[in-house]
């Protein structure tokens, strides 16, 4: 498969120039496109190399959208540390969440992917965030979410930070079971969740 990186970048730029809202480019074009790739990957029609090429194209579009999605509000209203669990290299969804949070005036420290529980805990100590966001896309690494939460408890840090979770296999039931403070299915819901948690403080 030949990549569509430049085409996606150019089409995203053209859409913005023509007044299409950045949220619409995201919700109506980029995310549905990635969903089609996911379905074809699941059904063995596409291979990992294809998914990587598609993810590069998605990032090309996201990079164009980034300043527009992030430019809305300037006042810093709270701090969020976010990362994807260890063993998991999926970062498109987590990056989107981080981008939308920044766009809503929150300070975001992005730890990247493949983050060990110990490193989430260290980041809570170092950055003293209001919210810790943990993203997981693989069922095989999901257990690292409760492991991180337990480690926070063991170090007497749990009451210091609200923990929110999200990612493909993460459900509301799972988030309640692991005693997270909240769960979101998508980036916009994550922003609303964070706002609600900050207001309730
Ligand atoms: Co992978 N992958 N992948 N993959 N991949 C999935 C997740 C999978 C569902 C595909 C499938 O089988 N249908 C499957 C997981 C199955 C499972 O565990 N049950 C899978 C697999 C199996 C794998 C490998 C193991 C494949 C292999 O090697 N055999 C491998 C694992 C590598 C690793 O991580 N160690 C692998 C590799 C890859 C690529 C590297 C090729 C690439 C990742 C590139 C990258 O991220 N830089 C990739 C991709 C792109 C996908 C799919 C196709 C798309 C994921 C994505 O970016 N979606 C995915 C299939 C799918 O999801 N349908 C799949 C778009 C994104 C906007 O949505 O990530 O869901 P999403 O994020 C959303 C929400 O989940 C939520 O908000 C986001 C924005 O709306 N959200 C949060 C996410 N984090 C949040 C945190 C929050 C709140 C909300 O608070 C903290």
mmCIF file of C-alpha atoms and ligand atoms in Angstrom, residues 27 31 34-35 37-39 41-43 47-49 51-52 55 58-59 82-83 87-97 113 132-140 164-169 183-188 190 193, ligand 1:
data_model
loop_
_atom_site.group_PDB
_atom_site.id
_atom_site.type_symbol
_atom_site.label_atom_id
_atom_site.label_comp_id
_atom_site.label_asym_id
_atom_site.label_seq_id
_atom_site.Cartn_x
_atom_site.Cartn_y
_atom_site.Cartn_z
ATOM 1 C CA UNK A 27 -14.586 13.620 13.830
ATOM 2 C CA UNK A 31 -11.204 9.223 12.939
ATOM 3 C CA UNK A 34 -8.769 5.138 10.987
ATOM 4 C CA UNK A 35 -11.815 3.121 12.058
ATOM 5 C CA UNK A 37 -8.332 0.676 8.783
ATOM 6 C CA UNK A 38 -8.963 -0.921 12.203
ATOM 7 C CA UNK A 39 -11.845 -3.023 10.905
ATOM 8 C CA UNK A 41 -6.870 -5.020 10.166
ATOM 9 C CA UNK A 42 -9.142 -7.017 12.480
ATOM 10 C CA UNK A 43 -10.528 -8.943 9.499
ATOM 11 C CA UNK A 47 -1.405 -5.967 7.678
ATOM 12 C CA UNK A 48 0.549 -4.103 10.365
ATOM 13 C CA UNK A 49 2.654 -2.349 7.742
ATOM 14 C CA UNK A 51 -1.767 0.200 9.627
ATOM 15 C CA UNK A 52 1.556 1.935 10.262
ATOM 16 C CA UNK A 55 -1.217 5.961 11.198
ATOM 17 C CA UNK A 58 -3.389 10.238 10.450
ATOM 18 C CA UNK A 59 -0.543 11.983 12.298
ATOM 19 C CA UNK A 82 -0.883 11.380 30.578
ATOM 20 C CA UNK A 83 0.713 8.277 29.069
ATOM 21 C CA UNK A 87 4.146 -2.724 26.416
ATOM 22 C CA UNK A 88 1.657 -0.638 24.456
ATOM 23 C CA UNK A 89 2.859 1.553 21.592
ATOM 24 C CA UNK A 90 -0.543 2.935 20.512
ATOM 25 C CA UNK A 91 -0.423 6.699 20.829
ATOM 26 C CA UNK A 92 -2.849 8.213 18.331
ATOM 27 C CA UNK A 93 -5.799 8.237 20.754
ATOM 28 C CA UNK A 94 -3.688 9.379 23.696
ATOM 29 C CA UNK A 95 -2.185 12.184 21.588
ATOM 30 C CA UNK A 96 -5.667 13.307 20.604
ATOM 31 C CA UNK A 97 -6.781 13.392 24.217
ATOM 32 C CA UNK A 113 4.045 5.374 25.239
ATOM 33 C CA UNK A 132 -3.288 11.322 35.933
ATOM 34 C CA UNK A 133 -4.547 9.948 32.592
ATOM 35 C CA UNK A 134 -3.744 6.357 31.654
ATOM 36 C CA UNK A 135 -4.390 5.084 28.153
ATOM 37 C CA UNK A 136 -4.379 1.399 27.131
ATOM 38 C CA UNK A 137 -5.265 -0.168 23.785
ATOM 39 C CA UNK A 138 -4.287 -3.805 24.298
ATOM 40 C CA UNK A 139 -6.213 -6.251 26.474
ATOM 41 C CA UNK A 140 -2.896 -7.924 27.311
ATOM 42 C CA UNK A 164 -8.803 8.771 34.641
ATOM 43 C CA UNK A 165 -8.569 5.900 32.188
ATOM 44 C CA UNK A 166 -9.429 5.268 28.540
ATOM 45 C CA UNK A 167 -8.564 3.398 25.362
ATOM 46 C CA UNK A 168 -10.170 0.698 23.194
ATOM 47 C CA UNK A 169 -10.707 -2.116 25.709
ATOM 48 C CA UNK A 183 -13.359 6.974 32.290
ATOM 49 C CA UNK A 184 -13.905 8.451 28.827
ATOM 50 C CA UNK A 185 -14.646 6.848 25.481
ATOM 51 C CA UNK A 186 -13.198 9.655 23.362
ATOM 52 C CA UNK A 187 -11.150 12.835 23.502
ATOM 53 C CA UNK A 188 -14.089 15.232 23.886
ATOM 54 C CA UNK A 190 -12.129 13.157 28.343
ATOM 55 C CA UNK A 193 -14.558 14.464 32.489
HETATM 56 CO CO1 LIG B 1 -2.783 -2.016 16.917
HETATM 57 N N1 LIG B 1 -4.226 -3.017 17.743
HETATM 58 N N2 LIG B 1 -1.509 -3.432 17.379
HETATM 59 N N3 LIG B 1 -1.502 -0.942 15.970
HETATM 60 N N4 LIG B 1 -4.240 -0.965 16.325
HETATM 61 C C1 LIG B 1 -5.530 -2.402 17.817
HETATM 62 C C2 LIG B 1 -5.692 -1.640 19.132
HETATM 63 C C3 LIG B 1 -6.501 -3.650 17.715
HETATM 64 C C4 LIG B 1 -7.881 -3.424 18.372
HETATM 65 C C5 LIG B 1 -6.621 -4.056 16.216
HETATM 66 C C6 LIG B 1 -7.530 -5.237 15.983
HETATM 67 O O1 LIG B 1 -7.148 -6.340 16.223
HETATM 68 N N5 LIG B 1 -8.727 -4.971 15.520
HETATM 69 C C7 LIG B 1 -5.644 -4.754 18.412
HETATM 70 C C8 LIG B 1 -5.825 -4.899 19.915
HETATM 71 C C9 LIG B 1 -6.638 -6.137 20.259
HETATM 72 C C10 LIG B 1 -6.756 -6.302 21.713
HETATM 73 O O2 LIG B 1 -5.860 -6.137 22.477
HETATM 74 N N6 LIG B 1 -7.943 -6.690 22.099
HETATM 75 C C11 LIG B 1 -4.245 -4.320 18.043
HETATM 76 C C12 LIG B 1 -3.120 -5.183 18.040
HETATM 77 C C13 LIG B 1 -3.396 -6.646 18.337
HETATM 78 C C14 LIG B 1 -1.817 -4.733 17.776
HETATM 79 C C15 LIG B 1 -0.525 -5.558 17.782
HETATM 80 C C16 LIG B 1 -0.385 -6.557 18.940
HETATM 81 C C17 LIG B 1 -0.445 -6.257 16.421
HETATM 82 C C18 LIG B 1 0.687 -7.254 16.298
HETATM 83 O O3 LIG B 1 1.839 -6.899 16.422
HETATM 84 N N7 LIG B 1 0.296 -8.494 16.073
HETATM 85 C C19 LIG B 1 0.567 -4.445 17.842
HETATM 86 C C20 LIG B 1 0.928 -4.087 19.279
HETATM 87 C C21 LIG B 1 2.106 -3.175 19.350
HETATM 88 C C22 LIG B 1 2.286 -2.654 20.762
HETATM 89 O O4 LIG B 1 1.592 -1.731 21.151
HETATM 90 N N8 LIG B 1 3.190 -3.261 21.512
HETATM 91 C C23 LIG B 1 -0.164 -3.316 17.194
HETATM 92 C C24 LIG B 1 0.480 -2.299 16.508
HETATM 93 C C25 LIG B 1 -0.154 -1.229 15.926
HETATM 94 C C26 LIG B 1 0.585 -0.183 15.088
HETATM 95 C C27 LIG B 1 1.974 0.174 15.608
HETATM 96 C C28 LIG B 1 0.709 -0.763 13.688
HETATM 97 C C29 LIG B 1 -0.457 1.005 15.081
HETATM 98 C C30 LIG B 1 -0.225 2.021 16.210
HETATM 99 C C31 LIG B 1 0.400 3.297 15.700
HETATM 100 C C32 LIG B 1 0.357 4.372 16.741
HETATM 101 O O5 LIG B 1 -0.502 4.444 17.617
HETATM 102 N N9 LIG B 1 1.340 5.232 16.643
HETATM 103 C C33 LIG B 1 -1.759 0.270 15.406
HETATM 104 C C34 LIG B 1 -3.058 0.816 15.185
HETATM 105 C C35 LIG B 1 -3.104 2.164 14.486
HETATM 106 C C36 LIG B 1 -4.238 0.149 15.602
HETATM 107 C C37 LIG B 1 -5.711 0.505 15.293
HETATM 108 C C38 LIG B 1 -5.942 0.064 13.851
HETATM 109 C C39 LIG B 1 -6.136 1.952 15.426
HETATM 110 C C40 LIG B 1 -5.898 2.568 16.806
HETATM 111 C C41 LIG B 1 -6.137 4.043 16.690
HETATM 112 O O6 LIG B 1 -5.203 4.815 16.604
HETATM 113 N N10 LIG B 1 -7.425 4.455 16.599
HETATM 114 C C42 LIG B 1 -6.473 -0.377 16.355
HETATM 115 C C43 LIG B 1 -7.830 -0.864 15.869
HETATM 116 C C44 LIG B 1 -8.963 -0.027 16.411
HETATM 117 O O7 LIG B 1 -8.836 0.679 17.402
HETATM 118 N N11 LIG B 1 -10.094 -0.179 15.802
HETATM 119 C C45 LIG B 1 -5.441 -1.362 16.759
HETATM 120 C C46 LIG B 1 -7.810 5.861 16.384
HETATM 121 C C47 LIG B 1 -7.836 6.590 17.732
HETATM 122 C C48 LIG B 1 -8.326 8.008 17.493
HETATM 123 O O8 LIG B 1 -8.766 5.918 18.575
HETATM 124 O O9 LIG B 1 -6.942 4.828 19.938
HETATM 125 O O10 LIG B 1 -9.380 4.261 20.340
HETATM 126 P P1 LIG B 1 -8.343 5.251 19.966
HETATM 127 O O11 LIG B 1 -8.432 6.476 20.994
HETATM 128 C C49 LIG B 1 -9.660 7.085 21.355
HETATM 129 C C50 LIG B 1 -10.372 6.426 22.557
HETATM 130 O O12 LIG B 1 -9.980 5.109 22.804
HETATM 131 C C51 LIG B 1 -10.109 7.367 23.679
HETATM 132 O O13 LIG B 1 -10.019 8.636 23.047
HETATM 133 C C52 LIG B 1 -9.298 8.479 21.823
HETATM 134 C C53 LIG B 1 -9.663 9.596 20.881
HETATM 135 O O14 LIG B 1 -11.044 9.619 20.601
HETATM 136 N N12 LIG B 1 -8.923 7.227 24.511
HETATM 137 C C54 LIG B 1 -8.915 7.767 25.751
HETATM 138 C C55 LIG B 1 -7.730 6.691 24.263
HETATM 139 N N13 LIG B 1 -6.925 6.840 25.313
HETATM 140 C C56 LIG B 1 -7.615 7.511 26.247
HETATM 141 C C57 LIG B 1 -7.262 7.948 27.513
HETATM 142 C C58 LIG B 1 -8.211 8.636 28.268
HETATM 143 C C59 LIG B 1 -9.489 8.864 27.773
HETATM 144 C C60 LIG B 1 -9.860 8.447 26.520
HETATM 145 O O15 LIG B 1 -7.970 9.093 29.515
HETATM 146 C C61 LIG B 1 -6.682 8.955 30.030
#
